[in-house]
Amino acid sequence: MGPMNTPDNIKPVRKAVFPVAGLGTRFLPATKVMPKEMLTLVDRPLIQHAVEEAKAAGIEEFIFVISKGKEILKDHFIKHEALTKTLEARGKTQQLEAVKSCEIPADKLHLAYQDEPLGLGHAIWCAREFVGDEPFAIMLPDDVVLGDAGCLTQMIETYNKAGGNLVAVMDVPKEDTNKYGILDVHSDDGKLADIKGLVEKPEPENAPSTLSIIGRYILQPEIFEKLSGHEKGAGGEIQLTDAMAKLIGEQPFNGLRFDGTRYDCGHHLGFIEANIAYSMHSPKIGSQVKEIIEKIANGTEEKIHVAAG
Ligand code: G1P
């Protein structure tokens, strides 16, 4: 699949924006000096999971929206000459591959600065010059999806047939609608939903459905016009959902129910859950992790108790 198969009238998605300016206060003290997106999910930082998913979907250019002090997020993807040379000299091929797997050419990785935490809509607006006049993807690294095909790959396959704008969606419990952008739907074939409205974090009694947006989007560049008003919405923030709602009626807007299991790494327990799930499903260490977890859960792990004197 990928951009090569895009019909003539549908512009391919080549760029992805990663809004990663947040302070990660929920993860303090871990995030006192280290960006939340550098926390490890099994064997690599969260940001790398998101970048690899984007790469696998055919994305060629990467735009990180950061705040001052988070430049390490870029460093992680730039060639590390000294380390590479040392590993080469020592014949450490596996480690060399691991290091190379996260390299992006410097001219394909851009930093846009969001100087104030004004909301997700504002973060995306900060990336406008790097995106330019073409459709683009947005990846929220807090949302990870475990499955056979990457979530963004599934979205780009659908986009290459349907065009327009597309968000990844899943059903959430009614009581959780106030944590997500929620869809109001025209028609729904169980896989693709034609969207007629979007509401950011409605209380359950006001929610038009329980179909919620998770952190993968494909949007047309006209979104930047809708964001340029800097209008504040839910929580006093400039919301991406509000700007997207303004595009409905002007352009096609669909929600895609993706295949896979989504984990929310935006809070502690969700992050721990993701680590357990990803490590249990790892072909390399999965069976050992299962044994460890069973032992701990059953209380049969080895306990050392040395009595005093
Ligand atoms: C953001 C979006 C929301 C979306 C969610 C997905 O909210 O504003 O519409 O459903 O991401 O994770 P946040 O989680 O940043 O509060």
mmCIF file of C-alpha atoms and ligand atoms in Angstrom:
data_model
loop_
_atom_site.group_PDB
_atom_site.id
_atom_site.type_symbol
_atom_site.label_atom_id
_atom_site.label_comp_id
_atom_site.label_asym_id
_atom_site.label_seq_id
_atom_site.Cartn_x
_atom_site.Cartn_y
_atom_site.Cartn_z
ATOM 1 C CA MET A 1 0.000 0.000 0.000
ATOM 2 C CA GLY A 2 1.355 3.456 0.879
ATOM 3 C CA PRO A 3 1.303 6.706 -1.020
ATOM 4 C CA MET A 4 2.281 5.056 -4.337
ATOM 5 C CA ASN A 5 -1.230 3.637 -4.756
ATOM 6 C CA THR A 6 -3.110 6.836 -4.059
ATOM 7 C CA PRO A 7 -5.712 7.693 -6.703
ATOM 8 C CA ASP A 8 -4.902 10.821 -8.723
ATOM 9 C CA ASN A 9 -7.362 13.115 -6.980
ATOM 10 C CA ILE A 10 -6.247 12.169 -3.472
ATOM 11 C CA LYS A 11 -3.005 13.750 -2.300
ATOM 12 C CA PRO A 12 -0.751 11.290 -0.454
ATOM 13 C CA VAL A 13 0.032 11.675 3.255
ATOM 14 C CA ARG A 14 3.793 12.200 3.583
ATOM 15 C CA LYS A 15 4.157 14.126 6.822
ATOM 16 C CA ALA A 16 3.227 13.485 10.420
ATOM 17 C CA VAL A 17 2.958 15.884 13.346
ATOM 18 C CA PHE A 18 3.737 14.709 16.878
ATOM 19 C CA PRO A 19 2.436 17.117 19.543
ATOM 20 C CA VAL A 20 4.909 16.521 22.369
ATOM 21 C CA ALA A 21 5.206 19.866 24.151
ATOM 22 C CA GLY A 22 3.492 18.817 27.394
ATOM 23 C CA LEU A 23 5.162 18.935 30.815
ATOM 24 C CA GLY A 24 4.133 15.389 31.730
ATOM 25 C CA THR A 25 3.113 16.491 35.225
ATOM 26 C CA ARG A 26 1.144 13.283 35.848
ATOM 27 C CA PHE A 27 4.400 11.352 35.730
ATOM 28 C CA LEU A 28 6.407 13.470 38.141
ATOM 29 C CA PRO A 29 8.983 12.866 39.524
ATOM 30 C CA ALA A 30 9.978 10.619 36.556
ATOM 31 C CA THR A 31 9.470 13.541 34.185
ATOM 32 C CA LYS A 32 11.211 16.228 36.222
ATOM 33 C CA VAL A 33 14.043 16.502 33.686
ATOM 34 C CA MET A 34 13.132 13.787 31.167
ATOM 35 C CA PRO A 35 10.314 14.222 28.654
ATOM 36 C CA LYS A 36 7.362 11.912 29.236
ATOM 37 C CA GLU A 37 7.706 10.688 25.650
ATOM 38 C CA MET A 38 11.173 9.318 26.512
ATOM 39 C CA LEU A 39 9.716 6.922 29.101
ATOM 40 C CA THR A 40 10.275 3.345 28.047
ATOM 41 C CA LEU A 41 7.522 1.112 26.758
ATOM 42 C CA VAL A 42 9.265 -2.292 27.066
ATOM 43 C CA ASP A 43 12.459 -1.580 25.115
ATOM 44 C CA ARG A 44 12.172 1.822 23.465
ATOM 45 C CA PRO A 45 10.808 5.263 24.286
ATOM 46 C CA LEU A 46 7.140 6.035 23.665
ATOM 47 C CA ILE A 47 8.075 8.547 20.962
ATOM 48 C CA GLN A 48 9.926 5.837 19.056
ATOM 49 C CA HIS A 49 6.843 3.611 19.062
ATOM 50 C CA ALA A 50 4.890 6.464 17.462
ATOM 51 C CA VAL A 51 7.650 7.255 14.932
ATOM 52 C CA GLU A 52 8.005 3.597 13.934
ATOM 53 C CA GLU A 53 4.253 3.298 13.425
ATOM 54 C CA ALA A 54 4.388 6.375 11.192
ATOM 55 C CA LYS A 55 7.410 5.073 9.253
ATOM 56 C CA ALA A 56 5.684 1.731 8.694
ATOM 57 C CA ALA A 57 2.713 3.654 7.268
ATOM 58 C CA GLY A 58 4.977 5.371 4.716
ATOM 59 C CA ILE A 59 5.494 8.726 6.459
ATOM 60 C CA GLU A 60 8.620 10.498 5.179
ATOM 61 C CA GLU A 61 8.776 13.720 7.205
ATOM 62 C CA PHE A 62 8.378 14.119 10.933
ATOM 63 C CA ILE A 63 7.404 17.281 12.782
ATOM 64 C CA PHE A 64 7.748 17.343 16.566
ATOM 65 C CA VAL A 65 5.898 20.163 18.319
ATOM 66 C CA ILE A 66 7.901 20.657 21.499
ATOM 67 C CA SER A 67 8.448 23.169 24.264
ATOM 68 C CA LYS A 68 11.875 24.495 25.269
ATOM 69 C CA GLY A 69 14.041 21.874 26.923
ATOM 70 C CA LYS A 70 12.561 18.887 25.093
ATOM 71 C CA GLU A 71 15.137 18.867 22.246
ATOM 72 C CA ILE A 72 16.371 15.459 23.456
ATOM 73 C CA LEU A 73 13.336 14.056 21.603
ATOM 74 C CA LYS A 74 15.019 15.027 18.344
ATOM 75 C CA ASP A 75 18.487 13.894 19.482
ATOM 76 C CA HIS A 76 17.117 10.391 19.962
ATOM 77 C CA PHE A 77 16.552 10.088 16.203
ATOM 78 C CA ILE A 78 19.712 11.771 14.913
ATOM 79 C CA LYS A 79 22.749 9.703 13.963
ATOM 80 C CA HIS A 80 25.075 9.225 16.929
ATOM 81 C CA GLU A 81 28.488 9.061 15.214
ATOM 82 C CA ALA A 82 30.634 8.092 18.210
ATOM 83 C CA LEU A 83 28.280 5.357 19.404
ATOM 84 C CA THR A 84 27.863 3.987 15.877
ATOM 85 C CA LYS A 85 31.641 3.844 15.356
ATOM 86 C CA THR A 86 32.272 2.125 18.672
ATOM 87 C CA LEU A 87 29.613 -0.517 18.018
ATOM 88 C CA GLU A 88 30.985 -1.074 14.506
ATOM 89 C CA ALA A 89 34.540 -1.437 15.789
ATOM 90 C CA ARG A 90 33.378 -3.980 18.366
ATOM 91 C CA GLY A 91 31.310 -5.924 15.842
ATOM 92 C CA LYS A 92 28.116 -5.458 17.866
ATOM 93 C CA THR A 93 25.758 -5.947 14.925
ATOM 94 C CA GLN A 94 22.542 -6.368 16.914
ATOM 95 C CA GLN A 95 23.078 -3.240 18.974
ATOM 96 C CA LEU A 96 24.101 -1.377 15.839
ATOM 97 C CA GLU A 97 20.828 -2.338 14.206
ATOM 98 C CA ALA A 98 18.912 -1.176 17.278
ATOM 99 C CA VAL A 99 20.645 2.209 17.111
ATOM 100 C CA LYS A 100 20.137 2.554 13.357
ATOM 101 C CA SER A 101 16.454 1.586 13.642
ATOM 102 C CA CYS A 102 15.711 4.969 15.188
ATOM 103 C CA GLU A 103 17.634 7.189 12.788
ATOM 104 C CA ILE A 104 15.846 9.851 10.766
ATOM 105 C CA PRO A 105 17.840 12.047 8.344
ATOM 106 C CA ALA A 106 18.247 15.468 9.988
ATOM 107 C CA ASP A 107 16.469 17.257 7.108
ATOM 108 C CA LYS A 108 13.383 15.056 7.564
ATOM 109 C CA LEU A 109 12.887 15.806 11.243
ATOM 110 C CA HIS A 110 11.677 19.282 12.203
ATOM 111 C CA LEU A 111 11.101 20.955 15.536
ATOM 112 C CA ALA A 112 8.241 23.403 15.886
ATOM 113 C CA TYR A 113 7.980 25.251 19.193
ATOM 114 C CA GLN A 114 4.810 25.691 21.203
ATOM 115 C CA ASP A 115 5.770 28.382 23.690
ATOM 116 C CA GLU A 116 2.609 28.235 25.790
ATOM 117 C CA PRO A 117 0.421 25.252 26.731
ATOM 118 C CA LEU A 118 -2.727 26.531 25.035
ATOM 119 C CA GLY A 119 -4.151 23.188 23.914
ATOM 120 C CA LEU A 120 -3.867 20.480 21.252
ATOM 121 C CA GLY A 121 -5.386 22.678 18.545
ATOM 122 C CA HIS A 122 -2.770 25.330 19.217
ATOM 123 C CA ALA A 123 0.033 22.721 19.144
ATOM 124 C CA ILE A 124 -1.047 21.587 15.676
ATOM 125 C CA TRP A 125 -1.300 25.181 14.494
ATOM 126 C CA CYS A 126 2.344 25.669 15.568
ATOM 127 C CA ALA A 127 3.336 23.037 12.951
ATOM 128 C CA ARG A 128 1.614 24.806 10.028
ATOM 129 C CA GLU A 129 4.753 26.044 8.256
ATOM 130 C CA PHE A 130 6.358 22.626 8.202
ATOM 131 C CA VAL A 131 3.168 20.954 6.979
ATOM 132 C CA GLY A 132 2.406 23.476 4.249
ATOM 133 C CA ASP A 133 -0.390 22.853 1.778
ATOM 134 C CA GLU A 134 -0.834 19.097 1.938
ATOM 135 C CA PRO A 135 -2.710 16.483 3.963
ATOM 136 C CA PHE A 136 -0.874 15.227 7.033
ATOM 137 C CA ALA A 137 -1.122 12.777 9.897
ATOM 138 C CA ILE A 138 -1.176 13.535 13.617
ATOM 139 C CA MET A 139 0.117 11.006 16.139
ATOM 140 C CA LEU A 140 -0.442 11.366 19.882
ATOM 141 C CA PRO A 141 2.281 9.155 21.400
ATOM 142 C CA ASP A 142 0.234 8.605 24.609
ATOM 143 C CA ASP A 143 -2.146 6.440 22.615
ATOM 144 C CA VAL A 144 -0.539 3.164 21.587
ATOM 145 C CA VAL A 145 -2.294 0.481 19.569
ATOM 146 C CA LEU A 146 -1.163 -3.122 19.753
ATOM 147 C CA GLY A 147 -2.155 -5.246 16.776
ATOM 148 C CA ASP A 148 -1.053 -6.900 13.556
ATOM 149 C CA ALA A 149 -1.147 -3.857 11.276
ATOM 150 C CA GLY A 150 -0.192 -0.428 12.635
ATOM 151 C CA CYS A 151 -3.105 1.908 13.332
ATOM 152 C CA LEU A 152 -1.758 4.604 10.990
ATOM 153 C CA THR A 153 -1.162 2.024 8.239
ATOM 154 C CA GLN A 154 -4.831 1.046 8.465
ATOM 155 C CA MET A 155 -5.841 4.689 8.348
ATOM 156 C CA ILE A 156 -3.703 5.521 5.320
ATOM 157 C CA GLU A 157 -5.114 2.505 3.460
ATOM 158 C CA THR A 158 -8.627 3.819 4.110
ATOM 159 C CA TYR A 159 -7.651 7.416 3.332
ATOM 160 C CA ASN A 160 -6.139 6.384 -0.001
ATOM 161 C CA LYS A 161 -9.606 5.203 -1.058
ATOM 162 C CA ALA A 162 -11.856 7.702 0.756
ATOM 163 C CA GLY A 163 -9.746 10.900 0.840
ATOM 164 C CA GLY A 164 -10.886 13.812 3.005
ATOM 165 C CA ASN A 165 -10.331 13.734 6.732
ATOM 166 C CA LEU A 166 -10.125 10.660 8.920
ATOM 167 C CA VAL A 167 -9.867 10.031 12.660
ATOM 168 C CA ALA A 168 -9.225 6.740 14.466
ATOM 169 C CA VAL A 169 -12.179 5.831 16.671
ATOM 170 C CA MET A 170 -13.310 3.297 19.234
ATOM 171 C CA ASP A 171 -16.310 2.815 21.497
ATOM 172 C CA VAL A 172 -15.755 3.825 25.117
ATOM 173 C CA PRO A 173 -17.932 3.256 28.212
ATOM 174 C CA LYS A 174 -20.673 5.903 28.430
ATOM 175 C CA GLU A 175 -19.228 7.318 31.677
ATOM 176 C CA ASP A 176 -15.924 8.084 29.905
ATOM 177 C CA THR A 177 -17.193 10.390 27.146
ATOM 178 C CA ASN A 178 -15.842 13.396 29.074
ATOM 179 C CA LYS A 179 -12.271 12.215 28.419
ATOM 180 C CA TYR A 180 -12.445 12.206 24.605
ATOM 181 C CA GLY A 181 -13.528 13.910 21.433
ATOM 182 C CA ILE A 182 -16.903 12.282 20.651
ATOM 183 C CA LEU A 183 -18.518 11.680 17.255
ATOM 184 C CA ASP A 184 -22.013 12.512 16.096
ATOM 185 C CA VAL A 185 -22.582 10.114 13.232
ATOM 186 C CA HIS A 186 -24.651 10.232 10.000
ATOM 187 C CA SER A 187 -24.167 6.637 8.972
ATOM 188 C CA ASP A 188 -21.940 3.828 10.148
ATOM 189 C CA ASP A 189 -21.166 0.516 8.446
ATOM 190 C CA GLY A 190 -19.442 -0.861 11.519
ATOM 191 C CA LYS A 191 -15.987 0.002 10.196
ATOM 192 C CA LEU A 192 -16.264 3.491 8.739
ATOM 193 C CA ALA A 193 -18.506 6.159 10.255
ATOM 194 C CA ASP A 194 -19.585 9.265 8.340
ATOM 195 C CA ILE A 195 -19.257 12.116 10.834
ATOM 196 C CA LYS A 196 -21.804 14.939 11.098
ATOM 197 C CA GLY A 197 -20.531 16.496 14.294
ATOM 198 C CA LEU A 198 -17.720 16.409 16.860
ATOM 199 C CA VAL A 199 -17.802 17.445 20.520
ATOM 200 C CA GLU A 200 -14.802 17.692 22.832
ATOM 201 C CA LYS A 201 -15.213 15.916 26.173
ATOM 202 C CA PRO A 202 -19.021 16.065 26.585
ATOM 203 C CA GLU A 203 -20.550 14.852 29.850
ATOM 204 C CA PRO A 204 -22.205 11.440 29.329
ATOM 205 C CA GLU A 205 -25.726 12.945 29.375
ATOM 206 C CA ASN A 206 -24.841 15.312 26.511
ATOM 207 C CA ALA A 207 -22.711 12.921 24.432
ATOM 208 C CA PRO A 208 -24.087 12.274 20.918
ATOM 209 C CA SER A 209 -22.577 8.757 20.971
ATOM 210 C CA THR A 210 -19.872 6.722 22.687
ATOM 211 C CA LEU A 211 -17.629 6.651 19.607
ATOM 212 C CA SER A 212 -14.482 8.464 20.650
ATOM 213 C CA ILE A 213 -11.402 9.776 18.885
ATOM 214 C CA ILE A 214 -8.086 8.203 19.793
ATOM 215 C CA GLY A 215 -4.786 9.834 18.926
ATOM 216 C CA ARG A 216 -4.434 9.252 15.173
ATOM 217 C CA TYR A 217 -5.701 11.744 12.608
ATOM 218 C CA ILE A 218 -5.360 12.434 8.893
ATOM 219 C CA LEU A 219 -6.341 16.001 8.113
ATOM 220 C CA GLN A 220 -6.448 18.326 5.146
ATOM 221 C CA PRO A 221 -4.399 21.548 5.340
ATOM 222 C CA GLU A 222 -7.599 23.639 5.515
ATOM 223 C CA ILE A 223 -7.627 22.729 9.227
ATOM 224 C CA PHE A 224 -5.080 25.526 9.752
ATOM 225 C CA GLU A 225 -7.609 28.156 8.613
ATOM 226 C CA LYS A 226 -10.038 26.767 11.174
ATOM 227 C CA LEU A 227 -7.353 26.862 13.880
ATOM 228 C CA SER A 228 -6.200 30.388 13.104
ATOM 229 C CA GLY A 229 -8.997 31.994 15.164
ATOM 230 C CA HIS A 230 -7.442 30.565 18.361
ATOM 231 C CA GLU A 231 -10.902 30.144 19.886
ATOM 232 C CA LYS A 232 -10.967 28.465 23.256
ATOM 233 C CA GLY A 233 -13.208 25.499 23.937
ATOM 234 C CA ALA A 234 -13.536 22.748 26.550
ATOM 235 C CA GLY A 235 -11.251 23.304 29.570
ATOM 236 C CA GLY A 236 -10.372 26.802 28.293
ATOM 237 C CA GLU A 237 -8.033 25.246 25.700
ATOM 238 C CA ILE A 238 -7.765 25.684 21.937
ATOM 239 C CA GLN A 239 -9.211 22.335 20.880
ATOM 240 C CA LEU A 240 -8.376 20.448 17.696
ATOM 241 C CA THR A 241 -11.823 18.852 17.880
ATOM 242 C CA ASP A 242 -13.538 22.263 17.551
ATOM 243 C CA ALA A 243 -11.492 23.156 14.460
ATOM 244 C CA MET A 244 -12.230 19.750 12.895
ATOM 245 C CA ALA A 245 -15.944 20.235 13.575
ATOM 246 C CA LYS A 246 -15.792 23.372 11.399
ATOM 247 C CA LEU A 247 -14.489 21.346 8.441
ATOM 248 C CA ILE A 248 -17.494 19.023 8.482
ATOM 249 C CA GLY A 249 -19.842 19.837 5.618
ATOM 250 C CA GLU A 250 -17.003 21.425 3.638
ATOM 251 C CA GLN A 251 -14.987 18.211 3.258
ATOM 252 C CA PRO A 252 -15.585 14.478 3.815
ATOM 253 C CA PHE A 253 -15.007 13.489 7.456
ATOM 254 C CA ASN A 254 -14.889 9.877 8.584
ATOM 255 C CA GLY A 255 -14.066 7.843 11.657
ATOM 256 C CA LEU A 256 -12.268 4.525 11.241
ATOM 257 C CA ARG A 257 -12.724 1.714 13.740
ATOM 258 C CA PHE A 258 -9.217 0.275 13.694
ATOM 259 C CA ASP A 259 -8.178 -3.305 14.453
ATOM 260 C CA GLY A 260 -6.043 -3.609 17.560
ATOM 261 C CA THR A 261 -6.055 -2.852 21.271
ATOM 262 C CA ARG A 262 -5.482 0.681 22.407
ATOM 263 C CA TYR A 263 -3.656 1.543 25.610
ATOM 264 C CA ASP A 264 -3.572 4.956 27.214
ATOM 265 C CA CYS A 265 -0.025 5.798 28.282
ATOM 266 C CA GLY A 266 -1.182 9.232 29.432
ATOM 267 C CA HIS A 267 -1.610 8.106 33.023
ATOM 268 C CA HIS A 268 0.239 5.794 35.396
ATOM 269 C CA LEU A 269 -1.939 2.711 35.428
ATOM 270 C CA GLY A 270 -2.512 2.841 31.671
ATOM 271 C CA PHE A 271 1.229 3.066 31.133
ATOM 272 C CA ILE A 272 1.867 0.080 33.404
ATOM 273 C CA GLU A 273 -0.926 -1.843 31.620
ATOM 274 C CA ALA A 274 0.671 -1.061 28.241
ATOM 275 C CA ASN A 275 4.063 -2.255 29.483
ATOM 276 C CA ILE A 276 2.543 -5.527 30.683
ATOM 277 C CA ALA A 277 0.595 -6.070 27.443
ATOM 278 C CA TYR A 278 3.440 -5.129 25.082
ATOM 279 C CA SER A 279 5.995 -7.212 26.968
ATOM 280 C CA MET A 280 3.666 -10.229 27.195
ATOM 281 C CA HIS A 281 3.091 -10.013 23.434
ATOM 282 C CA SER A 282 6.771 -9.588 22.611
ATOM 283 C CA PRO A 283 8.049 -12.505 20.491
ATOM 284 C CA LYS A 284 11.431 -12.156 22.201
ATOM 285 C CA ILE A 285 10.548 -12.072 25.892
ATOM 286 C CA GLY A 286 6.771 -12.726 25.996
ATOM 287 C CA SER A 287 6.824 -16.230 27.450
ATOM 288 C CA GLN A 288 9.348 -15.301 30.137
ATOM 289 C CA VAL A 289 7.326 -12.223 31.077
ATOM 290 C CA LYS A 290 4.193 -14.361 31.411
ATOM 291 C CA GLU A 291 6.026 -16.685 33.799
ATOM 292 C CA ILE A 292 7.263 -13.757 35.854
ATOM 293 C CA ILE A 293 3.809 -12.216 36.059
ATOM 294 C CA GLU A 294 2.198 -15.525 37.038
ATOM 295 C CA LYS A 295 4.761 -16.090 39.758
ATOM 296 C CA ILE A 296 4.222 -12.642 41.213
ATOM 297 C CA ALA A 297 0.427 -12.855 40.928
ATOM 298 C CA ASN A 298 0.399 -16.276 42.615
ATOM 299 C CA GLY A 299 2.831 -15.177 45.289
ATOM 300 C CA THR A 300 5.202 -17.988 44.330
ATOM 301 C CA GLU A 301 8.257 -15.883 43.533
ATOM 302 C CA GLU A 302 11.332 -16.579 45.615
ATOM 303 C CA LYS A 303 11.354 -14.597 48.833
ATOM 304 C CA ILE A 304 14.468 -14.075 50.844
ATOM 305 C CA HIS A 305 14.032 -13.381 54.485
ATOM 306 C CA VAL A 306 17.089 -13.213 56.620
ATOM 307 C CA ALA A 307 16.329 -13.260 60.301
ATOM 308 C CA ALA A 308 18.417 -10.849 62.344
ATOM 309 C CA GLY A 309 21.271 -12.198 64.488
HETATM 310 C C1 G1P B 1 -7.028 14.597 23.129
HETATM 311 C C2 G1P B 1 -8.135 15.139 22.236
HETATM 312 C C3 G1P B 1 -9.378 14.255 22.323
HETATM 313 C C4 G1P B 1 -9.001 12.821 21.988
HETATM 314 C C5 G1P B 1 -7.849 12.347 22.891
HETATM 315 C C6 G1P B 1 -7.346 10.981 22.449
HETATM 316 O O1 G1P B 1 -7.422 14.725 24.471
HETATM 317 O O2 G1P B 1 -8.445 16.463 22.637
HETATM 318 O O3 G1P B 1 -10.347 14.724 21.421
HETATM 319 O O4 G1P B 1 -10.132 11.987 22.139
HETATM 320 O O5 G1P B 1 -6.739 13.237 22.832
HETATM 321 O O6 G1P B 1 -6.401 10.475 23.352
HETATM 322 P P1 G1P B 1 -6.377 14.627 25.702
HETATM 323 O O7 G1P B 1 -6.166 13.151 25.933
HETATM 324 O O8 G1P B 1 -5.149 15.336 25.286
HETATM 325 O O9 G1P B 1 -7.072 15.268 26.876
#
